Short mmCIF file of C-alpha atoms and ligand atoms in Angstrom, two decimals:
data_model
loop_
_atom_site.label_atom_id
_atom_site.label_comp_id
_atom_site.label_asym_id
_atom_site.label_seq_id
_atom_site.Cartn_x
_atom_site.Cartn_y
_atom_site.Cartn_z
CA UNK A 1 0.00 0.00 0.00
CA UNK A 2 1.37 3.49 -0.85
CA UNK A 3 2.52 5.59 2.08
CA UNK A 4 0.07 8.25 2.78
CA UNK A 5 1.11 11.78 1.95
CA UNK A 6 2.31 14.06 5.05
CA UNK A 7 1.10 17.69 5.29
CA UNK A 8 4.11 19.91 4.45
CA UNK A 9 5.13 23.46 6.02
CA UNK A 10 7.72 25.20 4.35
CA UNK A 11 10.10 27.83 6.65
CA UNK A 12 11.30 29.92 4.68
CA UNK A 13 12.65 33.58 4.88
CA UNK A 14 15.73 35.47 2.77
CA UNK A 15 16.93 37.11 5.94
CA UNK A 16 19.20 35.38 8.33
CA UNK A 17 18.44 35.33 11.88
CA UNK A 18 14.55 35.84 11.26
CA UNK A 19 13.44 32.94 13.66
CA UNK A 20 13.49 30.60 10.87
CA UNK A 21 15.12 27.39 12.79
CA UNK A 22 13.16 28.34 16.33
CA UNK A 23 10.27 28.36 14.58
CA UNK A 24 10.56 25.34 12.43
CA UNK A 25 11.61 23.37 15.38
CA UNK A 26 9.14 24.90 17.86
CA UNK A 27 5.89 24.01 16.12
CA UNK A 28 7.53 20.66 14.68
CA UNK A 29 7.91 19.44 19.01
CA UNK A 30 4.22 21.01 19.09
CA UNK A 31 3.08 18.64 16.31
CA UNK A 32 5.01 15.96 18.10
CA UNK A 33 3.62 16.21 21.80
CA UNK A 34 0.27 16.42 20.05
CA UNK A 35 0.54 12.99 18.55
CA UNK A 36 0.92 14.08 15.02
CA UNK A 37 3.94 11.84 13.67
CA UNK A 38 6.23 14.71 13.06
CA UNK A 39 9.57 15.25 11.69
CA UNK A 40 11.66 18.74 10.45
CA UNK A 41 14.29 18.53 7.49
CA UNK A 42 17.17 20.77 7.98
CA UNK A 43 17.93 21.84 4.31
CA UNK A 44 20.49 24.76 5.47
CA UNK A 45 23.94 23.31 5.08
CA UNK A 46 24.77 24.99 8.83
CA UNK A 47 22.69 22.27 10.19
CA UNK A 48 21.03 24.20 13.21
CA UNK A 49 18.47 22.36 13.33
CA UNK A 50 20.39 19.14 12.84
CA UNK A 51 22.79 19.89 15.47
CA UNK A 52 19.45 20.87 18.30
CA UNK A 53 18.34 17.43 17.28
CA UNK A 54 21.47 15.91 18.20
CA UNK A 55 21.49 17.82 21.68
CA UNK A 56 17.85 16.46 22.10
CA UNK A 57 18.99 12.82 21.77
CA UNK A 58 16.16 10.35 21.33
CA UNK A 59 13.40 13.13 22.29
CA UNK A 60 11.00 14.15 19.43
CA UNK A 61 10.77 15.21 16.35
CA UNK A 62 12.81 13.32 14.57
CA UNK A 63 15.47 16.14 12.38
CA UNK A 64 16.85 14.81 9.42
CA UNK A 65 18.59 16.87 6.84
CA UNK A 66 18.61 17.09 2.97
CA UNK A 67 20.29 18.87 0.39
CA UNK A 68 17.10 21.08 -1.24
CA UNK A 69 18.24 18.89 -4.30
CA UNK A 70 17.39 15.89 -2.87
CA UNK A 71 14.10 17.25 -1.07
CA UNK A 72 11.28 14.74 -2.70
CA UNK A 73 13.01 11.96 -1.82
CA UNK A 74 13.60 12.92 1.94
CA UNK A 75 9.78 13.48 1.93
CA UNK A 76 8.83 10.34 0.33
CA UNK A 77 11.54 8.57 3.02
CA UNK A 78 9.71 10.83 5.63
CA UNK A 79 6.18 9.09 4.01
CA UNK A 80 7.00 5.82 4.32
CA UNK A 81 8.38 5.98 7.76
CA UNK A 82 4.85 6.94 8.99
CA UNK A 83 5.27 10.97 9.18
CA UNK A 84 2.16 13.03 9.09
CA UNK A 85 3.95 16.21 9.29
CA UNK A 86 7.19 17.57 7.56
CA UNK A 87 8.47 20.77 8.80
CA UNK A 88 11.25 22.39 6.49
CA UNK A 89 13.94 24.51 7.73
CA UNK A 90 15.75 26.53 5.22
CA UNK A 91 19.08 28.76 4.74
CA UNK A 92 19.08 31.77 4.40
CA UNK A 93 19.99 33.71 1.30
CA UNK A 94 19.41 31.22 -0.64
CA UNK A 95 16.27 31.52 -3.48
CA UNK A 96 17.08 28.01 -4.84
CA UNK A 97 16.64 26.13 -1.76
CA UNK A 98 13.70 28.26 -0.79
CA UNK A 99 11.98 27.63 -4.09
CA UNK A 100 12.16 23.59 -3.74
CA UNK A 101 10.58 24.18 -0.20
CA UNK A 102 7.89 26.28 -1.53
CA UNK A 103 7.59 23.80 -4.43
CA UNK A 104 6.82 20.95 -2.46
CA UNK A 105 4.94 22.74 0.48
CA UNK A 106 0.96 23.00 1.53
CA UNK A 107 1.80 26.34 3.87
CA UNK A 108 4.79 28.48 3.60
CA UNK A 109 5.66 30.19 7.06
CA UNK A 110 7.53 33.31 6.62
CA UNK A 111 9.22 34.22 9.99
CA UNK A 112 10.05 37.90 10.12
CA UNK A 113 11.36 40.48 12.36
CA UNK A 114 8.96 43.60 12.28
CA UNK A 115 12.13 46.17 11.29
CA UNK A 116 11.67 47.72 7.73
CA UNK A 117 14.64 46.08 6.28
CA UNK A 118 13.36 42.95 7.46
CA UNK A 119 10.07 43.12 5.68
CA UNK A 120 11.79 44.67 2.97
CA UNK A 121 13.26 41.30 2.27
CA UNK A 122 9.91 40.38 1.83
CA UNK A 123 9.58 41.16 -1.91
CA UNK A 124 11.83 38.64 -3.16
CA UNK A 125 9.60 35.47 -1.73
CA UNK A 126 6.52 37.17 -2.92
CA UNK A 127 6.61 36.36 -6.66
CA UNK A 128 7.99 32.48 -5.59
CA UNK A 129 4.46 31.70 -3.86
CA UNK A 130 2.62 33.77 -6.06
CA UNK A 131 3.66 31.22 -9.10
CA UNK A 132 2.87 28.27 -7.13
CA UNK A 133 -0.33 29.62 -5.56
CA UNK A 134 0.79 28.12 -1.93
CA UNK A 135 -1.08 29.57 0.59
CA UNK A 136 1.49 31.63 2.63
CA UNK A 137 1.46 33.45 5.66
CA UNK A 138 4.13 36.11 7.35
CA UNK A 139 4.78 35.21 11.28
CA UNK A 140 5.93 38.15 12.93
CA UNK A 141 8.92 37.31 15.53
CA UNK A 142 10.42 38.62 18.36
CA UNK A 143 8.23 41.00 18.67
CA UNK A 144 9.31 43.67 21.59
CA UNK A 145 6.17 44.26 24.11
CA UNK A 146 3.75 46.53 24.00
CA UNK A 147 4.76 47.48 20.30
CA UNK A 148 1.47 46.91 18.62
CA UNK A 149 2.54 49.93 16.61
CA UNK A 150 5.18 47.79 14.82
CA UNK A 151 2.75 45.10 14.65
CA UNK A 152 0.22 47.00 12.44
CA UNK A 153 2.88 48.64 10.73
CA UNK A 154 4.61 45.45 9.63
CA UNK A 155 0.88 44.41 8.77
CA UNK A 156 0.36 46.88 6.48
CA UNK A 157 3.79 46.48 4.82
CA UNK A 158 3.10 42.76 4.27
CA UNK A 159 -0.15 43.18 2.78
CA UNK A 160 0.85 46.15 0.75
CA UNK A 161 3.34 42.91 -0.76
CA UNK A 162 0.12 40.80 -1.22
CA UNK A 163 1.08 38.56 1.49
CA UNK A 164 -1.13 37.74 4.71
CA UNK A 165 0.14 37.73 8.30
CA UNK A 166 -0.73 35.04 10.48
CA UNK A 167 -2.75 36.76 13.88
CA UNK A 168 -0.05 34.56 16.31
CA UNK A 169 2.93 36.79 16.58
CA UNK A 170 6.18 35.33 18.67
CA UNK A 171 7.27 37.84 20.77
CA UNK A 172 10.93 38.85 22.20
CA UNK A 173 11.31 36.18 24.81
CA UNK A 174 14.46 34.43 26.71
CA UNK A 175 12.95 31.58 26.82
CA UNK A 176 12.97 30.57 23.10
CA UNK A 177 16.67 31.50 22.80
CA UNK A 178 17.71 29.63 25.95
CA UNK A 179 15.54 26.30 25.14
CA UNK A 180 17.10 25.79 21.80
CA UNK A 181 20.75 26.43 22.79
CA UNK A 182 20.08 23.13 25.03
CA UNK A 183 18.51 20.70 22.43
CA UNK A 184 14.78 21.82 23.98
CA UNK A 185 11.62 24.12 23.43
CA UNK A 186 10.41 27.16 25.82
CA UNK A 187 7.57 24.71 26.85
CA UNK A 188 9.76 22.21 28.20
CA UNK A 189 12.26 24.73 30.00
CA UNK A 190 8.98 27.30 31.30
CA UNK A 191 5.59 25.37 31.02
CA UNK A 192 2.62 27.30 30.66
CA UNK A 193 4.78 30.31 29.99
CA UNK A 194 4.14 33.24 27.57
CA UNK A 195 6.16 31.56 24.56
CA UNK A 196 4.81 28.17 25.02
CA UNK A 197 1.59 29.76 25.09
CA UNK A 198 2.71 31.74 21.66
CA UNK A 199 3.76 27.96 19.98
CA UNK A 200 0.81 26.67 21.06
CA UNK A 201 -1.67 29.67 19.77
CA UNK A 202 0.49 29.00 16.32
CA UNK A 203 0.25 25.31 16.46
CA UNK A 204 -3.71 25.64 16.24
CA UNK A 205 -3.53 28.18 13.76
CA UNK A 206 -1.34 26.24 11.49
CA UNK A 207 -3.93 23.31 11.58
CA UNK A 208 -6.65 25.26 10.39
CA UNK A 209 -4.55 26.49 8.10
CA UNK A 210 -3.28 23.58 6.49
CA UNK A 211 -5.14 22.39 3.15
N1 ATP B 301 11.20 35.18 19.47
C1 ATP B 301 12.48 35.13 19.85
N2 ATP B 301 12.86 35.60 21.06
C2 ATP B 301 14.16 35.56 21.45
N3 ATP B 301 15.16 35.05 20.71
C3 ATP B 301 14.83 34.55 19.50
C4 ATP B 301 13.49 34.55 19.00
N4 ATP B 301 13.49 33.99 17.78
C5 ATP B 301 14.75 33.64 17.51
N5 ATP B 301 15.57 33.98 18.53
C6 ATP B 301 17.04 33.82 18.60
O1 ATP B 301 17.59 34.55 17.50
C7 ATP B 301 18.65 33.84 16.90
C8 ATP B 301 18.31 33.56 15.43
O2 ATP B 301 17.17 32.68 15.38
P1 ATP B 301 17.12 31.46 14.36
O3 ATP B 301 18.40 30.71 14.39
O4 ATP B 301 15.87 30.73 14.64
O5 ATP B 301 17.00 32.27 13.01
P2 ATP B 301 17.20 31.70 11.53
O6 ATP B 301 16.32 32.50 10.64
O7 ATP B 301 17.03 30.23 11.52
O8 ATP B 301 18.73 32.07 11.26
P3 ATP B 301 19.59 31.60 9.98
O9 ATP B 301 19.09 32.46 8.86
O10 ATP B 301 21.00 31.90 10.35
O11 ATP B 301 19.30 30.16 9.74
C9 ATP B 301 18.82 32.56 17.72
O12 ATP B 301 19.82 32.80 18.68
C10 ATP B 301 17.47 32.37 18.39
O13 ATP B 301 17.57 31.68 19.62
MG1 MG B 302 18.27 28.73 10.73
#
């Protein structure tokens, strides 16, 4: 019997140091503690992601990594080991590997810091999910408090693009940079604190968002 497809969410963002491996990895443990069979490939050839997974031992999600080349087949490896959810991490800088993430993705997340340059990196994604038609979303991260200013301005700038933001925003918080330096998640190191609350809030999002 053919493997059944997994549901596929592409990270992807030109600038480096956007949030792109917290987030992948974040929602990917999410998936996991929620049952879903979950797994992340780690297509940037720093290996972030790969290296967290190592730190994490036999802990969940599985990381695996792929050259974007070799991307399908990962996927259909991913498949028939069971997964239900892929979560790609990408490079930065790097349109080809973004495009065969987008290619082969049902959601492309778009973590971005809500500084003009930031979004101004925007533009160059926008015309790679416009030709695919893959619903996309911008995730607005670290996110200083009480700055709902920047939050409607960085809005505005991504829809002025053509390109939705997701209503979950990840704010500025310790705990997601501490939790991944030691192989974990902010959940695991503060429970019930505000950025587990933030994955969580994105986790349910995601699922409605999912085609
Ligand atoms: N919301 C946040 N609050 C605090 N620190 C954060 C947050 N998001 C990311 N960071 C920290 O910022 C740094 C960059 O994040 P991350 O590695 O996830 O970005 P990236 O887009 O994957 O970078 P690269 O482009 O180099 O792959 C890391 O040290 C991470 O722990
Ligand atoms: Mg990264």
């Amino acid at each position: 019997m053919p493997a059944s497809s997994p549901k596929i969410i592409a990270v992807v963002s030109q600038k480096g140091g956007s949030g792109k491996t917290t987030l992948a990895l974040h929602l990917a443990t999410c998936a996991a503690y929620a049952k879903q069979q979950t797994c992340v490939i780690d297509t940037d050839p720093q290996a972030t992601a790969a290296a967290w997974g190592d730190w994490r031992g036999d802990f969940l999600p599985a990381v695996v990594t792929s050259p974007p080349a070799r991307l399908a087949r990962t996927i259909d490896n991913a498949a028939k080991q069971g997964m239900e959810l892929v979560v790609i991490d990408t490079p930065p800088h790097a349109e080809a590997a973004m495009r065969e993430a987008i290619k082969v993705a049902n959601l492309v997340l778009i973590p971005t810091r809500p500084r003009a340059f930031d979004l101004h990196a925007l533009e160059g994604i926008v015309d790679l999910v416009n030709y695919t038609g893959t619903p996309a979303s911008v995730v607005l991260n670290g996110v200083p408090a009480g700055a709902t200013r920047m939050v409607e301005d960085a809005k505005a700038a991504a829809r002025n693009l053509g390109l939705d933001t997701c209503p979950i925003t990840f704010g500025d918080r310790a705990a997601f940079h501490r939790s991944s330096a030691k192989g974990e998640v902010a959940g695991e190191i503060k429970p019930g604190g505000k950025a587990a609350k933030e994955v969580e809030a994105l986790w349910k999002w995601v699922k409605k968002a999912l085609p």
